[in-house]
Backbone as a chain_set.jsonl record, in Angstrom:
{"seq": "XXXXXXXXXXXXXXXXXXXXXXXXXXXXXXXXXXXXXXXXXXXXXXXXXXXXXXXXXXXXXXXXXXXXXXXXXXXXXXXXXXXXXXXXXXXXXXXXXXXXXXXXXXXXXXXXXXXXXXXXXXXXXXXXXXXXXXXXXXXXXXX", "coords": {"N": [[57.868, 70.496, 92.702], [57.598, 73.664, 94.553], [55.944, 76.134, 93.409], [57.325, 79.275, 92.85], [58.459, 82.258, 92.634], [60.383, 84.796, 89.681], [61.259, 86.745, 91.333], [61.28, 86.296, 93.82], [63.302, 84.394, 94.168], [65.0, 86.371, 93.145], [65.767, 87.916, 94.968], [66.17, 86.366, 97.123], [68.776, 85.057, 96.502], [70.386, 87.556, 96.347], [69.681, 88.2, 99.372], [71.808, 85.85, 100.087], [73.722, 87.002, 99.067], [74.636, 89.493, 100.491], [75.006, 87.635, 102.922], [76.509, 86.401, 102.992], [78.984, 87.839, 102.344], [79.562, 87.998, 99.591], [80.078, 86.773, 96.257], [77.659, 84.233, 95.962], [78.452, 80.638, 95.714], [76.876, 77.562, 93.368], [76.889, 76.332, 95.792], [77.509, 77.068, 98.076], [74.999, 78.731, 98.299], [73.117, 76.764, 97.881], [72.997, 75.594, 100.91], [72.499, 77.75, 101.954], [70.372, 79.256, 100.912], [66.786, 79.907, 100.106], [65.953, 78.289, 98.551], [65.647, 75.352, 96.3], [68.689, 74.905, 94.502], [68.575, 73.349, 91.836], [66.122, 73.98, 91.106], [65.965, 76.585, 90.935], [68.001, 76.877, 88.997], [66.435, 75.314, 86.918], [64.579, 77.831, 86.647], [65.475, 79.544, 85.549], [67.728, 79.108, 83.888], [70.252, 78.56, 83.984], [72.72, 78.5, 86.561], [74.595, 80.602, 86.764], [73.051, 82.714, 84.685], [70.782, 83.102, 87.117], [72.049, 84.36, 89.053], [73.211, 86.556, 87.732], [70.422, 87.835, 87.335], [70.459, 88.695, 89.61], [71.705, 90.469, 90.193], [74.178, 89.994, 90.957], [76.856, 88.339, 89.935], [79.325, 89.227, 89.336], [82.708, 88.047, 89.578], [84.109, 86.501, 92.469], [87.594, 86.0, 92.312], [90.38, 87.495, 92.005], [91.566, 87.171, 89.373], [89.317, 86.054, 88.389], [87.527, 88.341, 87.997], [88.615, 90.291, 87.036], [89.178, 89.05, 84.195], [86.176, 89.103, 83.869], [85.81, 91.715, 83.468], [87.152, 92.883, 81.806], [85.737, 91.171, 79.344], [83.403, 91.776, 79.132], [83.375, 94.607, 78.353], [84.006, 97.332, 76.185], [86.057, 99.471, 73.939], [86.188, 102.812, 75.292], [86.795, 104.799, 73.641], [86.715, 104.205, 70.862], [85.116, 101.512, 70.573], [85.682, 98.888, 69.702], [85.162, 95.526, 71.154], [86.66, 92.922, 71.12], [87.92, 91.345, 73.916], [90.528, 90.751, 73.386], [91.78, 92.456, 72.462], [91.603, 94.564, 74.087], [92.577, 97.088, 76.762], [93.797, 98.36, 79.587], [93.139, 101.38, 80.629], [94.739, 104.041, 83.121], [93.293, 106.618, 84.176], [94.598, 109.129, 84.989], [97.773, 109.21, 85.458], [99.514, 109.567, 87.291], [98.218, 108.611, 89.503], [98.387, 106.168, 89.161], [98.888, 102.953, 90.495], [99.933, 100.279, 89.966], [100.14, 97.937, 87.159], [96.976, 97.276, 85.918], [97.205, 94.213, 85.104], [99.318, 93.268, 86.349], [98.207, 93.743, 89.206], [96.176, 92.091, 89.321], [97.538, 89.544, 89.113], [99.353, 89.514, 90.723], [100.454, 88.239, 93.742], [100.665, 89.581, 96.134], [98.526, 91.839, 96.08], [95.015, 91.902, 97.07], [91.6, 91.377, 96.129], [90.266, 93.922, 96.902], [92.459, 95.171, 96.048], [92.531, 95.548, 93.711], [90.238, 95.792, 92.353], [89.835, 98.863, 93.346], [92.201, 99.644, 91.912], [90.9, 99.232, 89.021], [88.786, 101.202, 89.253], [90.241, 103.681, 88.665], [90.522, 103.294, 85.797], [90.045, 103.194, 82.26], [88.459, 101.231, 80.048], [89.838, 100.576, 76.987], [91.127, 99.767, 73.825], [93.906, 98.588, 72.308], [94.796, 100.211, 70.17], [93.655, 102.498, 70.033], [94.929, 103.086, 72.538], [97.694, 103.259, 72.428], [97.561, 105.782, 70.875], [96.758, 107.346, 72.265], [98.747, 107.416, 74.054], [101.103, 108.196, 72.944], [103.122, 111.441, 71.403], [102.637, 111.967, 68.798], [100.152, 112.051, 68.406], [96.722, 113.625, 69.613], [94.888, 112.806, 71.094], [93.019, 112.179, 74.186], [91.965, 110.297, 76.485], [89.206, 110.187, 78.785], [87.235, 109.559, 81.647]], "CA": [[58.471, 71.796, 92.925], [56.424, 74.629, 94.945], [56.014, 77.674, 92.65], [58.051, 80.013, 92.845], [58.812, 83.639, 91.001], [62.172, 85.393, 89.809], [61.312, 88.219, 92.219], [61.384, 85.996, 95.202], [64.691, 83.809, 94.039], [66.418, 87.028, 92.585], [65.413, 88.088, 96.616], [66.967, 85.587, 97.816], [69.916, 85.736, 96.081], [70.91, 88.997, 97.381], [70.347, 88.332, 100.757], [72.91, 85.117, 100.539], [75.284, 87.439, 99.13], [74.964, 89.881, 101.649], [75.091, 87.56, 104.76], [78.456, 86.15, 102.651], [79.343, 89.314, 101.586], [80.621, 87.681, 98.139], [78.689, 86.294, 95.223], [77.584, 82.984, 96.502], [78.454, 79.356, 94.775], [75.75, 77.088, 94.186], [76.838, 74.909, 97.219], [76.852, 77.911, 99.452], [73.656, 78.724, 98.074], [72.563, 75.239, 98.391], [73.493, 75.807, 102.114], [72.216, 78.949, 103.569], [69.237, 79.753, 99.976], [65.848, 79.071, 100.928], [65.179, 77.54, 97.62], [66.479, 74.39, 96.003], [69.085, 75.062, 93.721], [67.748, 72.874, 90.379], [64.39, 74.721, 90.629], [66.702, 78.294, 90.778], [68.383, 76.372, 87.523], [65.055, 75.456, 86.053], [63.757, 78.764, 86.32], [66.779, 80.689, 84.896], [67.974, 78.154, 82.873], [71.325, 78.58, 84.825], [73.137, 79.265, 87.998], [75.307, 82.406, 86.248], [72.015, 82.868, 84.75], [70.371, 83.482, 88.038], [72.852, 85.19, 89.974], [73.518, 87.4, 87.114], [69.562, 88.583, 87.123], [70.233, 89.316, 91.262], [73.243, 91.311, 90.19], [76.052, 89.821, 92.001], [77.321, 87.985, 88.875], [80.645, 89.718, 89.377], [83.78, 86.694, 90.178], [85.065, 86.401, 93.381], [88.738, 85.967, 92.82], [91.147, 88.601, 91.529], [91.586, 86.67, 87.919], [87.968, 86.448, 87.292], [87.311, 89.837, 87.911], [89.963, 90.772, 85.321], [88.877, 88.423, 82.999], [84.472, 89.569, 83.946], [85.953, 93.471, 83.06], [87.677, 93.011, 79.71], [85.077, 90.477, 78.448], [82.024, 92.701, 79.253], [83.186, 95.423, 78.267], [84.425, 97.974, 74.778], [86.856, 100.807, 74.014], [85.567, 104.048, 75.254], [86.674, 105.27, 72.143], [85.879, 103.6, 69.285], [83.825, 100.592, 70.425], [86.742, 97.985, 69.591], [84.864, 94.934, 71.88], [87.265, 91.993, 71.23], [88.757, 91.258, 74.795], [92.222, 90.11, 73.374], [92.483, 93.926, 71.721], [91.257, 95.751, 75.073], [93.669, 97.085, 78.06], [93.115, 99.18, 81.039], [94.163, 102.81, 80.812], [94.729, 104.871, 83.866], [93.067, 108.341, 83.215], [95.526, 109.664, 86.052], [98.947, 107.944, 85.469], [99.533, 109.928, 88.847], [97.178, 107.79, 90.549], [98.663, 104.672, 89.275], [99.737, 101.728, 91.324], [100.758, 99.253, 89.264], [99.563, 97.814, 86.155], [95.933, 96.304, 85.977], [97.387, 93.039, 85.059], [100.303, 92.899, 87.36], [97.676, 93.548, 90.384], [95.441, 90.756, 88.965], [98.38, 88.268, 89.179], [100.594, 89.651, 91.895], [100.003, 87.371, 95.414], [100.727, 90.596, 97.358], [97.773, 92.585, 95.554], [93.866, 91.494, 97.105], [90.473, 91.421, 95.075], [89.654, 94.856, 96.911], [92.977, 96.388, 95.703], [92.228, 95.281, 91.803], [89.009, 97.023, 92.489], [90.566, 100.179, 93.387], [92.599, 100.369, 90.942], [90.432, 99.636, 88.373], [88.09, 102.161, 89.423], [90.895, 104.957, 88.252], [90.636, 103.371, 84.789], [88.402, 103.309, 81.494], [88.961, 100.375, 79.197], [90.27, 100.773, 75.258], [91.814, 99.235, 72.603], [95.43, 98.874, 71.933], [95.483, 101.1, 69.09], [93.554, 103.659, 70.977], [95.651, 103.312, 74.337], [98.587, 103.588, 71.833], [97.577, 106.808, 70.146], [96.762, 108.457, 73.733], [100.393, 107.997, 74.679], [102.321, 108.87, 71.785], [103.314, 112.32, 70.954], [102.008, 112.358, 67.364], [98.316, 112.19, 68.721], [96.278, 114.666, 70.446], [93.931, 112.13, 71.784], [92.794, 112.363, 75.646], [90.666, 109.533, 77.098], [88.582, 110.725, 80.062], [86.463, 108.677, 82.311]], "C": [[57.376, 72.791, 93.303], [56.726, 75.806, 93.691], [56.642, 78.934, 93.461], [58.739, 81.308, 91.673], [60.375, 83.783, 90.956], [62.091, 86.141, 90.438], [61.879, 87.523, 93.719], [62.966, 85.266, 94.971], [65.541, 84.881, 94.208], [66.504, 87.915, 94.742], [66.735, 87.735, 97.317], [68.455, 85.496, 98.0], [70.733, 86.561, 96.42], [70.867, 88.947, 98.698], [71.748, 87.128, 101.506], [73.969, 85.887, 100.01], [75.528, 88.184, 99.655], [75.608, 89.187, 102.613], [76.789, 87.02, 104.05], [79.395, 87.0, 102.495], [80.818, 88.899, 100.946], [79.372, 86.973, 96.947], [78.94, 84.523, 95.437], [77.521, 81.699, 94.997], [76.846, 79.03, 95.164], [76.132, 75.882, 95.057], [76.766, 75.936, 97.949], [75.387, 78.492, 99.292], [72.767, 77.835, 98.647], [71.946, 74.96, 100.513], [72.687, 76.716, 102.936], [70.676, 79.406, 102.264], [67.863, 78.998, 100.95], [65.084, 78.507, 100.018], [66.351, 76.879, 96.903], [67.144, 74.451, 94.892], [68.733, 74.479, 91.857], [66.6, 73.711, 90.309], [64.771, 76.025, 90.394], [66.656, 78.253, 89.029], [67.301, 76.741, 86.355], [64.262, 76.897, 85.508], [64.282, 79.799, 85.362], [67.392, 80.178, 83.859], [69.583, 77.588, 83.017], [71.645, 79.105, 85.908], [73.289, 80.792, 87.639], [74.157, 83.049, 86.088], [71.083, 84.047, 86.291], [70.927, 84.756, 88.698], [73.024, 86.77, 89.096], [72.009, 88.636, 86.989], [69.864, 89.121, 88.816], [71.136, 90.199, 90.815], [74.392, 91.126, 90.938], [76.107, 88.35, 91.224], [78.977, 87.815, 89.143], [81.385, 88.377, 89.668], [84.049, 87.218, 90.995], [86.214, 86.607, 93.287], [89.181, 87.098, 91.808], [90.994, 88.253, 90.012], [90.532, 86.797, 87.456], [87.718, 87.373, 87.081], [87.701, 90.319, 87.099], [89.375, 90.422, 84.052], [87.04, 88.911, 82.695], [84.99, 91.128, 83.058], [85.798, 93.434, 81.591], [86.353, 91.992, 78.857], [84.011, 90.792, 78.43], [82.312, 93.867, 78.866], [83.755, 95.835, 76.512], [85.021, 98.892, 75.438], [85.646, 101.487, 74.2], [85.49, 104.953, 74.289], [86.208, 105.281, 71.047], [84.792, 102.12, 69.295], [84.084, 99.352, 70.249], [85.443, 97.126, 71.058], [85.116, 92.989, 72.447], [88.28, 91.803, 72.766], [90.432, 90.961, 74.668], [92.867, 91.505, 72.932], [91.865, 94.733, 73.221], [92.623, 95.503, 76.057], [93.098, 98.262, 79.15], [94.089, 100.281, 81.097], [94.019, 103.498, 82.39], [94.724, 106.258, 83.389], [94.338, 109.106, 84.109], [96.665, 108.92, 85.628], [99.912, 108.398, 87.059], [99.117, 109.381, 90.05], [97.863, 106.534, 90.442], [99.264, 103.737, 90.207], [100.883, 100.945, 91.057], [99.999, 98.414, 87.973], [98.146, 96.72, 86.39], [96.442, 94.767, 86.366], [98.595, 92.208, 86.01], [99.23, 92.674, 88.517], [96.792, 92.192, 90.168], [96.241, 89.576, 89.377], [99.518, 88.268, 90.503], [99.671, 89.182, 93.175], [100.009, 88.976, 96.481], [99.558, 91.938, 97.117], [96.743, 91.746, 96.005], [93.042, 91.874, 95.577], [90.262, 93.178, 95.517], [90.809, 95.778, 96.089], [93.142, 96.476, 93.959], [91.235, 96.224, 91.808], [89.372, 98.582, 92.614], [91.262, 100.909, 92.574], [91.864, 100.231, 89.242], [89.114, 100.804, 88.067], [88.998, 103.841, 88.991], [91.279, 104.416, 86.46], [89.938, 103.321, 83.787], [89.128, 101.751, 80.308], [89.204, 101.14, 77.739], [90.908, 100.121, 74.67], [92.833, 99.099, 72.395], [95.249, 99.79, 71.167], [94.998, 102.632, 69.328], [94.543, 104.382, 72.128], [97.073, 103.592, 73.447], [98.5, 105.361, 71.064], [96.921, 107.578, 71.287], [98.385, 108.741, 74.427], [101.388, 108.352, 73.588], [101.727, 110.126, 71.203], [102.322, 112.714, 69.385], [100.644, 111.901, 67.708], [97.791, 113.05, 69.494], [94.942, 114.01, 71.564], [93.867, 111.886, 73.507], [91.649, 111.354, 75.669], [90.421, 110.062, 78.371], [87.966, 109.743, 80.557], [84.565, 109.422, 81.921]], "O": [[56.359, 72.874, 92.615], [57.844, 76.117, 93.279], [56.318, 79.343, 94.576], [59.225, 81.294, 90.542], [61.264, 83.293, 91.652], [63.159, 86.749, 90.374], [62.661, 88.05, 94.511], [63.837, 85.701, 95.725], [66.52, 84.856, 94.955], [67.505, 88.288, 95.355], [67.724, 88.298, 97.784], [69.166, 85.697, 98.985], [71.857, 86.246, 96.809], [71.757, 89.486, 99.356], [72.373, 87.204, 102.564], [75.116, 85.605, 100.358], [76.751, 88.246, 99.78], [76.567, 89.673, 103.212], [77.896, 87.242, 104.54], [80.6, 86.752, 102.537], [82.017, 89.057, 101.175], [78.152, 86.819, 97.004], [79.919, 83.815, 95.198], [76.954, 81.734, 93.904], [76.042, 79.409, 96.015], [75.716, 74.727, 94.97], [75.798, 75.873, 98.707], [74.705, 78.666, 100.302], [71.942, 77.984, 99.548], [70.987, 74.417, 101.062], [72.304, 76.608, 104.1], [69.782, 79.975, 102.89], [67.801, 78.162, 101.852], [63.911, 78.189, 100.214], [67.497, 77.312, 96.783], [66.457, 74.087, 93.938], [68.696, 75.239, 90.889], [66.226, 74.088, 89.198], [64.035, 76.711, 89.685], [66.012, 78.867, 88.178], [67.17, 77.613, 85.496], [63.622, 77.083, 84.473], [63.7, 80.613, 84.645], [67.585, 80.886, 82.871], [70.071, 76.608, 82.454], [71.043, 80.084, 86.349], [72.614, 81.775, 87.944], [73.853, 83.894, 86.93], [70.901, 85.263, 86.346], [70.39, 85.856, 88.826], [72.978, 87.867, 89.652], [72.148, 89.826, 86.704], [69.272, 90.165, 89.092], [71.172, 91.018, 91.733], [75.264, 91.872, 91.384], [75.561, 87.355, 91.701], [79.668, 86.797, 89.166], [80.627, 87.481, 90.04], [84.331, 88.409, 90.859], [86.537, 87.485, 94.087], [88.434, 87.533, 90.932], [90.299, 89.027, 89.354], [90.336, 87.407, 86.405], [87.576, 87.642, 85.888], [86.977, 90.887, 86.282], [89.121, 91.163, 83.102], [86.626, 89.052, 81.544], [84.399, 91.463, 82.032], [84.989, 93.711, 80.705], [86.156, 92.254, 77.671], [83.309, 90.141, 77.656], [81.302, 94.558, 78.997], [83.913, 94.938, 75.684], [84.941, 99.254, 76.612], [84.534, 101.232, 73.737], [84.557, 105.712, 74.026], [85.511, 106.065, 70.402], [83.998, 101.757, 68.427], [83.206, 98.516, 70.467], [84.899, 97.895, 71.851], [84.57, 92.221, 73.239], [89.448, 92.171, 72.647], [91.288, 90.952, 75.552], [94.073, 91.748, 72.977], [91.769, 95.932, 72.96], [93.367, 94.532, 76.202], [91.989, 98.788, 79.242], [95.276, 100.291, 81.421], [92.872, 103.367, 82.817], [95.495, 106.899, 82.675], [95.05, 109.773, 83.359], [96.389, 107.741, 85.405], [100.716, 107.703, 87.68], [99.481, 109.57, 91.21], [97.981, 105.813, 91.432], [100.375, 104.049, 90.635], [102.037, 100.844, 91.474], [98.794, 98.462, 88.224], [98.238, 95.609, 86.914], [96.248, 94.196, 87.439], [98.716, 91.011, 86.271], [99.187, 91.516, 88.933], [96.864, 91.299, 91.013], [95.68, 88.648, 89.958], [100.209, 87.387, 91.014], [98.56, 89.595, 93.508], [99.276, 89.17, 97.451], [99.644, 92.933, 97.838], [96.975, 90.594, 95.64], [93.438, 92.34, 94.509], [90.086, 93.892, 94.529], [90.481, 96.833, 95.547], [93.734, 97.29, 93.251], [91.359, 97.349, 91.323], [89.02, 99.36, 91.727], [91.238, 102.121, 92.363], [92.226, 101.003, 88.354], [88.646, 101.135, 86.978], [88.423, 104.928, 89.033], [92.169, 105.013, 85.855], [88.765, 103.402, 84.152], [90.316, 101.597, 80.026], [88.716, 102.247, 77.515], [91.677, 99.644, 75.504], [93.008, 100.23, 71.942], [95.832, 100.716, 71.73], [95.598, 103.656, 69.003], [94.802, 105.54, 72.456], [97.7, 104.448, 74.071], [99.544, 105.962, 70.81], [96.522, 108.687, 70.931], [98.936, 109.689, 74.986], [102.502, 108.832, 73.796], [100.604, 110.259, 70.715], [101.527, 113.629, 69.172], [100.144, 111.187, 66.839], [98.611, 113.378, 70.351], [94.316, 114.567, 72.466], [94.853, 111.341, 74.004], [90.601, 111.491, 75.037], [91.376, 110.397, 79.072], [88.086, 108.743, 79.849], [83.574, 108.856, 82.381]]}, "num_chains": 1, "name": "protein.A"}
């Protein structure tokens, strides 16, 4: 194996997900990288690994994305960081589309228009996102 740094891989990296403009497998890696995927491995200790120090980590398809949000992230509120207790508020309900999880699963919804609409929301908690919409709370989530 030639030597090789993480500056020049995580490099690399980024420019195969430019010319793809998506976060590259490692077979398209394999394909268009200018270094041999096991030695990426080796150095990172994984693909995700890797990709994740270039920053284009993110999933490709609509589902992962969904599933990358809620499992990286916490309530804005209280800090709640169990993905099975988080949901996706719309600070606007004016703005809304259609529900996070509907666009995630609906065939007639892309990856860019999940993106979109989660960009008008903040994650939280059920028992948060519950005590922002009911009357007997005074609670306002903001972005």
């Amino acid at each position: 194996m030639k030597s090789i740094s993480e500056s020049d891989v995580i490099s690399d990296i980024t420019r195969v997900s430019g010319e793809l403009d998506k976060n590259p497998s490692i077979v398209e890696y394999a394909e268009e990288g200018e270094f041999e995927p096991n030695d990426v491995i080796d150095l990172f200790g994984s693909w995700e690994s890797a990709r994740e120090a270039a920053g284009v980590n993110e999933p490709n398809s609509k589902w992962g994305l969904y599933k990358y949000v809620r499992s990286n992230g916490e309530c804005q509120v209280c800090g709640e960081s169990h993905d099975s207790c988080l949901v996706h508020h719309h600070v606007n309900p004016d703005e809304k589309v259609a529900a996070i999880r509907d666009i995630a699963t609906d065939k007639k919804y892309d990856r860019d228009d999940l993106k979109e609409e989660l960009e008008k929301c903040v994650l939280v908690c059920m028992n948060c996102h519950r005590k922002a919409h009911s009357p007997d709370h005074d609670l306002t989530i903001t972005k």
